């Protein structure tokens, strides 16, 4: 195969009651990578568009590059390499899984370029290596990279064992995702979290997680709505997002089943049971941020069931 | 309707990763109550069999009595009453939901005796009043009383709102429940629990809860097995049950999908995917307790999908 483009979507993780274990992909924003074979071994990133020079061109330091290199290494490709142009078609540092999309796209592209030997599921460890470098940490989190690669809503039961599961999601679920133009560092958003949770809050959050999953499998939108609550993480991170509670209230008032922080923020997601409600949420959430003097970008989407695709 | 008998089953709660929110009913052990109308208003308990005099005959202090009284009160029955003989056909203080079975049977019987005006689900608040008195507390826990009344495996999303949900359970799931003849006070088993959980353990336990529910809905026994883990409660309570880890190991070695403490203990349950494995677990668990000098009673059952029944 000569040159081609792949795309891996943005993702919403945590989902109120599923801190570090739940995420889903959306349509629209994401990472596009154009690749072709090269006589130079390894990965050469020739250009990164849409990042204002903020992402490294060195493959070993770049999320997509590391993921692609890991695939090449696994496939034993030594005598040739790949050249990529990364086009970030989504904000980064936004809580929308930007690095996960890069990692998913990088691994996905490398695999196709060299004969599609691995399934998407088999690519997960390599994509996650890419995402790890962006976090600068050793802990693996799959709640963005797994849905970006596989599509759908994903439960990560065990990150180290790559034990991830696509959940059934009933037709009609929509997401409104709003990105306020402010910056939060993931490391900071993670750092402010208390190391402990009260047993009471643990039990309540678990009950909501259970309710959400049962609600999904039984298409019970009322139950989904009652379950989309976060008594642990949201109260600790809300203050990082000016106007968060007003934005959330505006979403609920506009008919959202639930609303919380996407990933580590600052993006905020609302789940609705139809496009009209998604549209209404988009308007009212954007207006609520505006009242706090904050401009924003807004996205509306069904659950993206495809994940990474060849364009 | 003149005299009749009802039966409400024993239950297994907590289910490793579902502390205070998951429970299921089993066939076999439970509470049988024989009732008839009486010209004396209120509830008269004439006899309690199988409790060696350890349960109060005064209806206002008796779990089944309080539950029945609550139903009578709700139905506005003032000029007549009910007489009951309670036959405890299960051990109590065993972690098998003995008080919940009494409460479920009491409420269920009262409703039938006076014209069956309420559904089982509507009886839940009254049954839970009965169970509350046994705990001596003000906190409502439905993870035993809901499955004893409704049958099946139940997720309690919100106890105060009686927001409980019967989960799909795949055919072929069996439970081996072993009651070692030692005593644990629920209040003590609850009292030793730390008020806090690490965020890491919260996340891991949540991931397992999610995995268990997804495993049930997709009939994925391997996933159920990987998910039946308790990193929070079991490590704190295991020392209350001499030989617990040996018993657990013997169950896993005999083919159990998972094994943990039933309710607040001392009973221990194992989940298997067939009768042969359930039988093997029963033998090996009983033998493991015996090595620690502990006699035990053992029960094997499918998930009881009926809950409280008219005999």
Coordinates of C-alpha atoms in Angstrom, one line a residue:
Chain A
X1 CA 0.0 0.0 0.0
X2 CA 1.4 3.5 -0.8
X3 CA 0.2 6.7 0.8
X4 CA -3.1 6.9 2.6
X5 CA -4.8 8.7 5.4
X6 CA -6.2 7.4 8.7
X7 CA -8.3 9.1 11.3
X8 CA -8.8 8.4 15.0
X9 CA -11.5 10.2 16.9
X10 CA -11.6 12.3 20.0
X11 CA -13.0 10.6 23.2
X12 CA -14.8 11.5 26.4
X13 CA -13.5 9.6 29.4
X14 CA -14.5 9.2 33.0
X15 CA -18.2 9.6 32.2
X16 CA -19.1 10.9 35.7
X17 CA -19.2 7.6 37.6
X18 CA -16.4 5.8 35.7
X19 CA -13.2 7.5 36.7
X20 CA -10.3 6.1 34.7
X21 CA -12.3 3.1 33.5
X22 CA -15.0 4.4 31.1
X23 CA -14.7 6.3 27.8
X24 CA -16.4 6.6 24.4
X25 CA -15.5 7.9 21.0
X26 CA -17.3 10.7 19.2
X27 CA -17.6 11.7 15.5
X28 CA -16.0 14.9 14.3
X29 CA -12.9 16.0 16.0
X30 CA -9.8 13.8 16.0
X31 CA -6.4 13.2 14.6
X32 CA -5.7 12.6 10.9
X33 CA -2.4 11.1 9.8
X34 CA -1.2 10.8 6.3
X35 CA 1.5 8.1 5.9
X36 CA 3.6 6.5 3.2
X37 CA 6.5 4.1 3.2
X38 CA 10.0 5.5 3.4
X39 CA 13.4 4.1 2.7
X40 CA 14.6 5.5 6.0
X41 CA 14.0 3.0 8.8
X42 CA 11.8 4.0 11.7
X43 CA 9.3 6.8 11.7
X44 CA 9.8 10.2 10.2
X45 CA 7.3 12.9 11.1
X46 CA 7.6 15.5 8.3
X47 CA 5.0 17.9 9.5
X48 CA 2.4 18.5 12.3
X49 CA -0.5 20.7 11.3
X50 CA -3.0 22.3 13.8
X51 CA -0.7 22.3 16.8
X52 CA 1.0 25.7 16.5
X53 CA 4.4 24.1 16.9
X54 CA 3.6 22.7 20.3
X55 CA 4.1 19.0 19.6
X56 CA 7.5 17.4 18.9
X57 CA 8.6 16.3 15.5
X58 CA 11.0 13.7 16.9
X59 CA 9.2 10.4 16.5
X60 CA 10.6 9.1 19.8
X61 CA 9.0 12.0 21.7
X62 CA 5.8 12.2 19.7
X63 CA 2.8 10.2 20.8
X64 CA 1.8 9.1 17.3
X65 CA 5.5 8.4 16.5
X66 CA 6.0 6.2 19.6
X67 CA 2.9 4.2 18.9
X68 CA 3.9 3.7 15.2
X69 CA 7.5 2.8 16.2
X70 CA 6.2 0.2 18.7
X71 CA 4.1 -1.4 15.9
X72 CA 7.1 -1.4 13.5
X73 CA 9.3 -2.9 16.1
X74 CA 6.7 -5.6 16.9
X75 CA 6.3 -6.4 13.2
X76 CA 10.1 -6.6 12.8
X77 CA 10.2 -3.9 10.1
X78 CA 13.9 -2.8 10.0
X79 CA 14.9 -2.1 6.5
X80 CA 12.3 0.5 5.7
X81 CA 10.2 2.9 7.6
X82 CA 7.2 5.3 7.4
X83 CA 6.8 9.0 6.9
X84 CA 3.9 10.7 8.5
X85 CA 2.1 14.1 8.4
X86 CA 0.0 14.6 11.5
X87 CA -3.0 16.9 11.2
X88 CA -4.5 17.6 14.6
X89 CA -8.2 18.3 13.9
X90 CA -9.0 18.7 17.6
X91 CA -7.8 20.9 20.4
X92 CA -5.2 19.4 22.7
X93 CA -4.9 19.7 26.4
X94 CA -8.7 19.8 26.3
X95 CA -9.9 16.7 28.0
X96 CA -11.0 15.2 24.7
X97 CA -8.3 12.6 24.4
X98 CA -6.0 14.4 22.0
X99 CA -2.9 12.3 22.8
X100 CA -5.0 9.1 22.7
X101 CA -6.2 10.0 19.2
X102 CA -2.6 10.5 18.1
X103 CA -1.5 7.2 19.6
X104 CA -4.5 5.3 18.1
X105 CA -4.0 6.9 14.7
X106 CA -0.2 6.2 14.7
X107 CA -0.5 2.6 15.6
X108 CA -3.4 2.0 13.3
X109 CA -1.6 3.6 10.3
X110 CA 1.6 1.7 10.9
X111 CA -0.2 -1.6 10.9
X112 CA -2.0 -0.9 7.7
X113 CA 1.1 0.4 6.0
X114 CA 2.9 -2.9 6.7
X115 CA 0.2 -5.3 5.7
X116 CA -2.5 -5.1 8.4
X117 CA -1.1 -8.0 10.4
X118 CA -2.7 -7.1 13.7
X119 CA -6.3 -6.6 14.8
X120 CA -7.3 -3.3 16.4
X121 CA -7.4 -5.1 19.7
X122 CA -3.9 -6.4 19.2
X123 CA -2.8 -2.8 18.5
X124 CA -4.0 -1.6 21.8
X125 CA -0.7 -2.2 23.7
X126 CA 1.3 -0.3 21.1
X127 CA -1.1 2.6 21.0
X128 CA -1.0 2.8 24.7
X129 CA 2.8 3.0 24.6
X130 CA 2.3 6.1 22.6
X131 CA -0.1 7.6 25.0
X132 CA 2.1 6.8 27.9
X133 CA 4.8 9.0 26.6
X134 CA 2.5 12.0 26.4
X135 CA 1.5 11.6 30.0
X136 CA 5.2 11.3 30.9
X137 CA 4.2 8.5 33.3
X138 CA 4.5 4.8 33.7
X139 CA 0.8 4.2 34.5
X140 CA -1.3 2.9 31.6
X141 CA -4.7 4.4 31.1
X142 CA -6.8 3.0 28.3
X143 CA -10.0 4.9 28.8
X144 CA -9.3 7.3 25.9
X145 CA -7.0 5.2 23.7
X146 CA -9.2 2.1 23.7
X147 CA -12.4 3.9 22.5
X148 CA -10.4 6.0 20.0
X149 CA -9.0 2.8 18.5
X150 CA -11.9 0.4 18.9
X151 CA -14.8 2.8 18.8
X152 CA -17.9 2.6 21.0
X153 CA -18.1 3.0 24.7
X154 CA -15.4 1.0 26.5
X155 CA -15.0 -0.3 30.0
X156 CA -11.4 -0.8 31.0
X157 CA -11.4 -3.6 33.6
X158 CA -7.7 -4.0 33.8
X159 CA -5.3 -1.6 32.1
X160 CA -2.2 -3.7 32.6
X161 CA -3.9 -6.8 31.1
X162 CA -5.6 -4.8 28.3
X163 CA -8.8 -6.3 29.5
X164 CA -11.2 -3.8 27.9
X165 CA -14.8 -4.3 26.8
X166 CA -17.1 -2.5 24.4
X167 CA -20.4 -1.9 26.1
X168 CA -23.8 -2.0 24.4
X169 CA -25.0 1.5 23.9
X170 CA -28.7 2.1 23.0
X171 CA -29.5 3.9 19.8
X172 CA -30.4 7.6 20.3
X173 CA -27.6 8.5 22.8
X174 CA -26.0 11.7 21.8
X175 CA -23.1 13.7 23.3
X176 CA -22.6 17.4 23.4
X177 CA -19.0 18.1 24.1
X178 CA -17.9 21.7 24.8
X179 CA -14.3 22.8 25.0
X180 CA -13.9 26.1 26.9
X181 CA -10.8 28.0 25.7
X182 CA -8.9 27.7 28.9
X183 CA -6.0 25.5 29.9
X184 CA -5.8 22.8 32.5
X185 CA -2.7 20.6 32.8
X186 CA -3.7 17.0 33.1
X187 CA -0.9 16.5 35.7
X188 CA -2.4 19.3 37.8
X189 CA -5.9 18.0 37.4
X190 CA -4.7 14.6 38.6
X191 CA -2.5 16.0 41.3
X192 CA -5.3 17.8 43.1
X193 CA -7.2 14.6 43.6
X194 CA -7.3 13.3 47.1
X195 CA -5.6 9.9 47.5
X196 CA -8.6 8.6 49.4
X197 CA -12.3 8.3 49.0
X198 CA -14.8 7.8 51.8
X199 CA -16.3 4.3 51.9
X200 CA -19.7 6.0 51.6
X201 CA -18.7 7.8 48.4
X202 CA -17.1 4.7 47.0
X203 CA -20.3 2.7 47.5
X204 CA -22.5 5.5 46.0
X205 CA -20.2 5.9 43.0
X206 CA -20.1 2.2 42.5
X207 CA -23.9 2.0 42.6
X208 CA -24.1 4.7 40.0
X209 CA -21.6 2.9 37.8
X210 CA -23.6 -0.2 38.1
X211 CA -26.8 1.7 37.3
X212 CA -25.2 3.3 34.2
X213 CA -24.1 0.0 32.8
X214 CA -27.5 -1.7 33.5
X215 CA -29.2 1.4 32.0
X216 CA -27.1 1.0 28.8
X217 CA -27.8 -2.7 28.4
X218 CA -31.5 -2.3 29.1
X219 CA -31.9 1.0 27.1
X220 CA -33.3 2.6 30.3
X221 CA -32.6 6.3 29.8
X222 CA -34.1 7.4 33.1
X223 CA -31.7 5.0 34.9
X224 CA -28.8 6.3 32.8
X225 CA -29.8 9.8 33.8
X226 CA -30.0 9.0 37.5
X227 CA -26.6 7.2 37.3
X228 CA -24.6 9.9 35.5
X229 CA -23.4 11.4 38.8
X230 CA -19.9 11.9 40.1
X231 CA -19.6 12.3 43.9
X232 CA -15.8 11.8 43.9
X233 CA -13.9 13.5 41.1
X234 CA -16.1 16.3 39.8
X235 CA -16.4 18.1 43.2
X236 CA -12.6 18.2 43.4
X237 CA -12.0 19.4 39.8
X238 CA -15.0 21.6 39.2
X239 CA -13.1 24.7 40.5
X240 CA -10.6 24.3 37.7
X241 CA -13.3 25.2 35.2
X242 CA -14.8 28.7 35.8
X243 CA -18.6 28.5 35.6
X244 CA -18.7 24.7 35.6
X245 CA -21.8 24.4 37.8
X246 CA -23.6 27.0 35.7
X247 CA -22.7 25.2 32.5
X248 CA -23.8 21.9 34.0
X249 CA -27.1 23.3 35.2
X250 CA -27.7 24.8 31.8
X251 CA -27.2 21.4 30.2
X252 CA -29.6 19.7 32.6
X253 CA -32.1 22.4 32.1
X254 CA -31.8 21.9 28.4
X255 CA -32.7 18.3 28.8
X256 CA -29.4 16.5 29.2
X257 CA -29.6 13.1 30.9
X258 CA -26.3 14.0 32.7
X259 CA -23.3 16.3 32.4
X260 CA -19.8 16.2 33.9
X261 CA -16.2 16.9 33.1
X262 CA -14.7 15.2 30.1
X263 CA -11.4 13.5 31.1
X264 CA -9.3 15.8 33.2
X265 CA -11.1 18.8 31.7
X266 CA -11.6 21.6 30.9
X267 CA -14.0 20.1 28.3
X268 CA -17.5 19.3 29.6
X269 CA -19.8 16.7 28.2
X270 CA -23.5 16.3 28.3
X271 CA -25.4 13.1 27.3
X272 CA -28.8 13.4 25.7
X273 CA -31.4 11.1 24.3
X274 CA -31.8 12.9 21.0
X275 CA -30.4 15.4 18.6
X276 CA -32.8 18.2 19.6
X277 CA -31.6 18.0 23.2
X278 CA -28.0 17.8 22.0
X279 CA -28.5 21.0 20.0
X280 CA -30.3 22.7 22.9
X281 CA -27.5 21.7 25.3
X282 CA -24.8 23.0 22.9
X283 CA -26.5 26.5 22.8
X284 CA -27.2 26.8 26.5
X285 CA -23.8 25.5 27.6
X286 CA -22.0 27.8 25.2
X287 CA -24.0 30.7 26.5
X288 CA -23.3 29.7 30.1
X289 CA -19.6 29.8 29.5
X290 CA -19.9 33.1 27.7
X291 CA -21.5 34.6 30.8
X292 CA -18.3 33.7 32.5
X293 CA -16.4 35.5 29.8
X294 CA -15.2 32.2 28.3
X295 CA -15.2 31.4 24.5
X296 CA -15.8 27.8 23.6
X297 CA -16.0 25.3 20.8
X298 CA -18.8 22.8 20.8
X299 CA -19.2 19.4 19.2
X300 CA -22.3 17.2 18.9
X301 CA -22.2 13.5 18.0
X302 CA -23.6 10.1 18.4
X303 CA -21.4 7.5 20.0
X304 CA -18.8 6.8 17.4
X305 CA -18.9 3.1 16.9
X306 CA -16.1 2.9 14.3
X307 CA -13.0 4.2 16.2
X308 CA -9.9 4.5 14.1
X309 CA -10.6 4.3 10.3
X310 CA -8.9 4.4 7.0
X311 CA -10.1 7.5 5.3
Chain B
X1 CA -58.0 -16.1 52.3
X2 CA -57.6 -18.1 55.5
X3 CA -54.3 -19.6 56.6
X4 CA -51.4 -20.2 54.3
X5 CA -47.6 -20.4 54.2
X6 CA -45.1 -18.1 52.5
X7 CA -41.4 -18.5 52.0
X8 CA -38.6 -16.0 51.4
X9 CA -35.2 -17.2 50.5
X10 CA -31.7 -16.6 51.9
X11 CA -29.5 -14.3 50.0
X12 CA -25.8 -13.6 49.2
X13 CA -24.8 -10.0 49.3
X14 CA -21.8 -7.9 48.5
X15 CA -20.7 -10.3 45.8
X16 CA -17.0 -9.5 46.1
X17 CA -17.0 -6.2 44.1
X18 CA -20.5 -4.9 45.0
X19 CA -20.3 -3.9 48.6
X20 CA -23.7 -2.9 49.9
X21 CA -25.1 -2.7 46.4
X22 CA -25.3 -6.3 45.0
X23 CA -27.1 -9.4 46.2
X24 CA -28.9 -12.5 44.9
X25 CA -31.3 -15.0 46.2
X26 CA -30.7 -18.8 46.4
X27 CA -33.0 -21.8 46.6
X28 CA -33.1 -23.9 49.7
X29 CA -32.6 -22.0 53.0
X30 CA -34.9 -19.2 54.0
X31 CA -37.8 -18.2 56.2
X32 CA -41.2 -19.9 56.2
X33 CA -44.1 -18.0 57.8
X34 CA -47.6 -19.5 58.4
X35 CA -50.2 -16.8 58.8
X36 CA -53.9 -16.5 59.3
X37 CA -56.3 -13.7 60.1
X38 CA -56.9 -12.8 63.7
X39 CA -59.6 -10.8 65.4
X40 CA -56.8 -9.1 67.4
X41 CA -55.6 -6.0 65.5
X42 CA -51.9 -5.9 64.7
X43 CA -49.5 -8.8 64.4
X44 CA -49.4 -11.6 66.9
X45 CA -46.4 -13.9 66.6
X46 CA -47.4 -17.2 68.3
X47 CA -44.3 -19.2 67.8
X48 CA -40.8 -19.0 66.3
X49 CA -39.3 -22.3 65.3
X50 CA -35.6 -22.9 64.5
X51 CA -34.2 -20.0 66.4
X52 CA -33.6 -21.6 69.9
X53 CA -35.5 -18.7 71.5
X54 CA -33.1 -16.1 70.3
X55 CA -35.6 -14.0 68.4
X56 CA -38.3 -11.8 70.0
X57 CA -41.9 -12.8 69.9
X58 CA -43.1 -9.2 70.3
X59 CA -44.1 -8.1 66.8
X60 CA -42.7 -4.6 67.3
X61 CA -39.3 -5.9 67.9
X62 CA -39.4 -8.8 65.4
X63 CA -38.1 -8.2 61.9
X64 CA -41.0 -10.1 60.2
X65 CA -43.5 -8.5 62.7
X66 CA -42.3 -5.0 61.9
X67 CA -42.5 -5.6 58.2
X68 CA -46.0 -7.1 58.4
X69 CA -47.2 -4.3 60.7
X70 CA -45.9 -1.7 58.2
X71 CA -47.9 -3.3 55.5
X72 CA -51.0 -3.5 57.7
X73 CA -50.6 0.2 58.6
X74 CA -50.2 1.2 55.0
X75 CA -53.3 -0.8 54.0
X76 CA -55.3 0.8 56.8
X77 CA -56.1 -2.5 58.4
X78 CA -57.2 -1.6 61.9
X79 CA -60.1 -3.8 63.0
X80 CA -58.4 -7.1 62.5
X81 CA -54.9 -8.5 62.5
X82 CA -52.8 -11.4 61.6
X83 CA -51.3 -14.3 63.5
X84 CA -48.0 -15.8 62.4
X85 CA -45.8 -18.7 63.1
X86 CA -42.2 -18.1 61.9
X87 CA -40.1 -21.1 61.0
X88 CA -36.5 -20.1 60.4
X89 CA -35.2 -22.7 58.0
X90 CA -31.8 -21.1 57.8
X91 CA -29.0 -20.1 60.2
X92 CA -29.1 -16.5 61.5
X93 CA -26.2 -14.2 62.1
X94 CA -24.6 -16.1 59.2
X95 CA -24.2 -13.6 56.4
X96 CA -27.0 -15.3 54.5
X97 CA -29.5 -12.5 54.9
X98 CA -31.6 -14.1 57.7
X99 CA -33.2 -10.9 58.9
X100 CA -33.9 -9.9 55.3
X101 CA -35.7 -13.2 54.6
X102 CA -37.9 -12.6 57.7
X103 CA -38.6 -9.1 56.6
X104 CA -39.5 -10.1 53.1
X105 CA -41.6 -13.0 54.2
X106 CA -43.5 -10.9 56.8
X107 CA -44.3 -8.1 54.3
X108 CA -45.2 -10.6 51.6
X109 CA -47.5 -12.6 53.9
X110 CA -49.3 -9.5 55.2
X111 CA -50.0 -8.3 51.7
X112 CA -51.5 -11.6 50.5
X113 CA -53.6 -12.0 53.7
X114 CA -55.3 -8.7 53.2
X115 CA -56.0 -8.9 49.5
X116 CA -52.7 -8.6 47.7
X117 CA -53.1 -4.9 47.0
X118 CA -49.4 -4.2 46.5
X119 CA -46.8 -5.5 44.1
X120 CA -43.6 -7.0 45.4
X121 CA -41.7 -3.9 44.4
X122 CA -44.2 -1.8 46.3
X123 CA -43.6 -4.0 49.3
X124 CA -39.9 -3.2 49.4
X125 CA -40.2 -0.1 51.7
X126 CA -42.2 -2.1 54.2
X127 CA -39.9 -5.1 54.1
X128 CA -36.9 -2.8 54.5
X129 CA -38.5 -1.3 57.7
X130 CA -38.5 -4.8 59.1
X131 CA -34.9 -5.3 58.2
X132 CA -33.9 -2.0 59.6
X133 CA -35.0 -2.9 63.1
X134 CA -32.8 -6.0 63.1
X135 CA -29.8 -3.9 62.3
X136 CA -30.7 -1.5 65.0
X137 CA -29.7 1.3 62.6
X138 CA -31.3 4.0 60.6
X139 CA -29.5 3.2 57.4
X140 CA -31.4 1.3 54.8
X141 CA -29.6 -1.6 53.0
X142 CA -31.6 -3.4 50.4
X143 CA -28.9 -5.7 49.0
X144 CA -30.4 -8.7 50.9
X145 CA -34.1 -7.8 51.3
X146 CA -34.6 -6.8 47.7
X147 CA -33.4 -10.1 46.2
X148 CA -35.2 -12.1 48.9
X149 CA -38.4 -10.4 48.0
X150 CA -38.0 -9.9 44.2
X151 CA -35.7 -12.8 43.4
X152 CA -32.8 -12.8 41.0
X153 CA -29.6 -10.7 41.3
X154 CA -30.3 -7.2 42.3
X155 CA -28.3 -3.9 42.0
X156 CA -29.3 -1.4 44.6
X157 CA -28.5 2.0 43.0
X158 CA -30.1 4.1 45.6
X159 CA -31.4 2.6 48.8
X160 CA -33.3 5.7 50.0
X161 CA -35.2 5.9 46.7
X162 CA -35.7 2.1 46.5
X163 CA -34.0 2.4 43.1
X164 CA -33.2 -1.3 42.6
X165 CA -32.7 -3.3 39.4
X166 CA -32.8 -7.0 38.7
X167 CA -29.8 -7.9 36.6
X168 CA -29.7 -10.4 33.8
X169 CA -28.0 -13.5 35.0
X170 CA -26.9 -16.1 32.4
X171 CA -28.2 -19.7 32.7
X172 CA -25.8 -22.0 34.3
X173 CA -24.6 -19.8 37.2
X174 CA -24.5 -21.7 40.4
X175 CA -23.7 -20.7 43.9
X176 CA -22.1 -22.8 46.7
X177 CA -22.7 -21.2 50.0
X178 CA -21.0 -22.5 53.1
X179 CA -21.8 -21.5 56.6
X180 CA -19.0 -22.2 59.1
X181 CA -20.4 -22.7 62.6
X182 CA -18.8 -19.7 64.1
X183 CA -20.3 -16.3 65.0
X184 CA -19.7 -12.9 63.7
X185 CA -21.7 -9.9 64.7
X186 CA -22.7 -7.8 61.7
X187 CA -22.1 -4.7 63.8
X188 CA -18.6 -5.8 64.5
X189 CA -17.9 -6.8 60.9
X190 CA -19.1 -3.4 59.8
X191 CA -17.3 -1.6 62.6
X192 CA -13.9 -2.8 61.6
X193 CA -14.2 -1.4 58.1
X194 CA -12.0 1.6 57.4
X195 CA -14.0 4.8 56.7
X196 CA -11.7 5.4 53.7
X197 CA -10.7 3.6 50.5
X198 CA -7.7 4.6 48.4
X199 CA -8.6 6.1 45.1
X200 CA -6.6 3.3 43.4
X201 CA -8.6 0.6 45.1
X202 CA -11.9 2.5 44.4
X203 CA -11.0 2.6 40.7
X204 CA -10.0 -1.1 40.7
X205 CA -13.1 -2.2 42.5
X206 CA -15.3 -0.1 40.2
X207 CA -13.6 -1.7 37.2
X208 CA -14.4 -5.1 38.6
X209 CA -18.0 -4.2 39.3
X210 CA -18.3 -3.0 35.8
X211 CA -16.7 -6.1 34.5
X212 CA -19.0 -8.3 36.5
X213 CA -22.2 -6.6 35.2
X214 CA -20.9 -6.7 31.6
X215 CA -20.0 -10.3 32.1
X216 CA -23.5 -11.1 33.3
X217 CA -25.2 -9.3 30.4
X218 CA -22.9 -10.9 27.8
X219 CA -22.8 -14.4 29.4
X220 CA -19.0 -14.0 29.5
X221 CA -18.0 -16.4 32.4
X222 CA -14.3 -15.7 32.0
X223 CA -15.0 -12.0 32.5
X224 CA -17.3 -12.7 35.5
X225 CA -14.4 -14.8 36.9
X226 CA -11.8 -12.0 36.5
X227 CA -14.2 -9.5 38.0
X228 CA -15.3 -11.4 41.1
X229 CA -12.5 -9.8 43.2
X230 CA -12.7 -7.7 46.3
X231 CA -9.7 -5.4 47.0
X232 CA -11.5 -3.4 49.7
X233 CA -13.8 -5.3 52.1
X234 CA -12.5 -8.9 51.9
X235 CA -9.0 -8.0 53.1
X236 CA -10.4 -6.3 56.1
X237 CA -12.9 -9.0 57.1
X238 CA -11.0 -12.1 56.1
X239 CA -9.4 -12.4 59.6
X240 CA -12.8 -12.8 61.2
X241 CA -13.2 -16.1 59.4
X242 CA -10.5 -18.6 60.5
X243 CA -9.1 -20.4 57.4
X244 CA -10.9 -18.0 55.0
X245 CA -8.0 -17.9 52.5
X246 CA -7.6 -21.7 52.5
X247 CA -11.4 -22.1 51.9
X248 CA -11.2 -19.6 49.1
X249 CA -8.2 -21.3 47.5
X250 CA -10.0 -24.7 47.8
X251 CA -13.0 -23.2 45.9
X252 CA -10.9 -21.7 43.1
X253 CA -8.9 -24.9 42.8
X254 CA -12.2 -26.8 42.6
X255 CA -13.2 -24.7 39.6
X256 CA -15.1 -21.7 41.1
X257 CA -15.3 -18.6 39.0
X258 CA -14.9 -16.6 42.2
X259 CA -15.2 -16.8 45.9
X260 CA -15.6 -14.3 48.7
X261 CA -17.5 -13.5 51.9
X262 CA -21.3 -13.6 51.9
X263 CA -22.6 -10.4 53.4
X264 CA -20.8 -9.6 56.6
X265 CA -19.8 -13.3 57.0
X266 CA -19.0 -15.7 58.3
X267 CA -20.6 -17.5 55.3
X268 CA -18.5 -17.8 52.2
X269 CA -19.9 -18.1 48.7
X270 CA -18.4 -19.5 45.5
X271 CA -19.8 -18.9 42.1
X272 CA -19.5 -21.7 39.5
X273 CA -20.6 -22.2 36.0
X274 CA -22.2 -25.6 36.6
X275 CA -23.5 -28.1 39.1
X276 CA -20.5 -30.4 39.0
X277 CA -18.2 -27.5 40.0
X278 CA -20.7 -26.4 42.6
X279 CA -20.6 -29.9 44.1
X280 CA -16.8 -30.0 43.9
X281 CA -16.6 -26.6 45.7
X282 CA -19.0 -27.7 48.4
X283 CA -16.8 -30.7 49.2
X284 CA -13.5 -28.9 49.1
X285 CA -14.6 -25.9 51.0
X286 CA -16.2 -28.0 53.7
X287 CA -13.0 -30.0 54.0
X288 CA -10.9 -26.8 54.1
X289 CA -12.9 -25.5 57.0
X290 CA -12.7 -28.9 58.7
X291 CA -8.9 -28.6 58.6
X292 CA -9.3 -25.5 60.7
X293 CA -11.5 -27.4 63.1
X294 CA -14.6 -25.8 61.9
X295 CA -17.9 -27.6 61.2
X296 CA -20.0 -26.1 58.5
X297 CA -23.3 -26.4 56.6
X298 CA -23.3 -26.1 52.8
X299 CA -25.9 -25.2 50.3
X300 CA -25.8 -25.4 46.5
X301 CA -28.3 -23.5 44.3
X302 CA -28.9 -21.8 41.0
X303 CA -29.8 -18.1 41.3
X304 CA -33.3 -18.1 42.8
X305 CA -35.4 -16.0 40.3
X306 CA -38.6 -16.2 42.3
X307 CA -37.9 -14.5 45.6
X308 CA -40.7 -14.6 48.1
X309 CA -43.4 -17.2 47.2
X310 CA -46.7 -18.5 48.4
X311 CA -46.1 -22.1 49.3

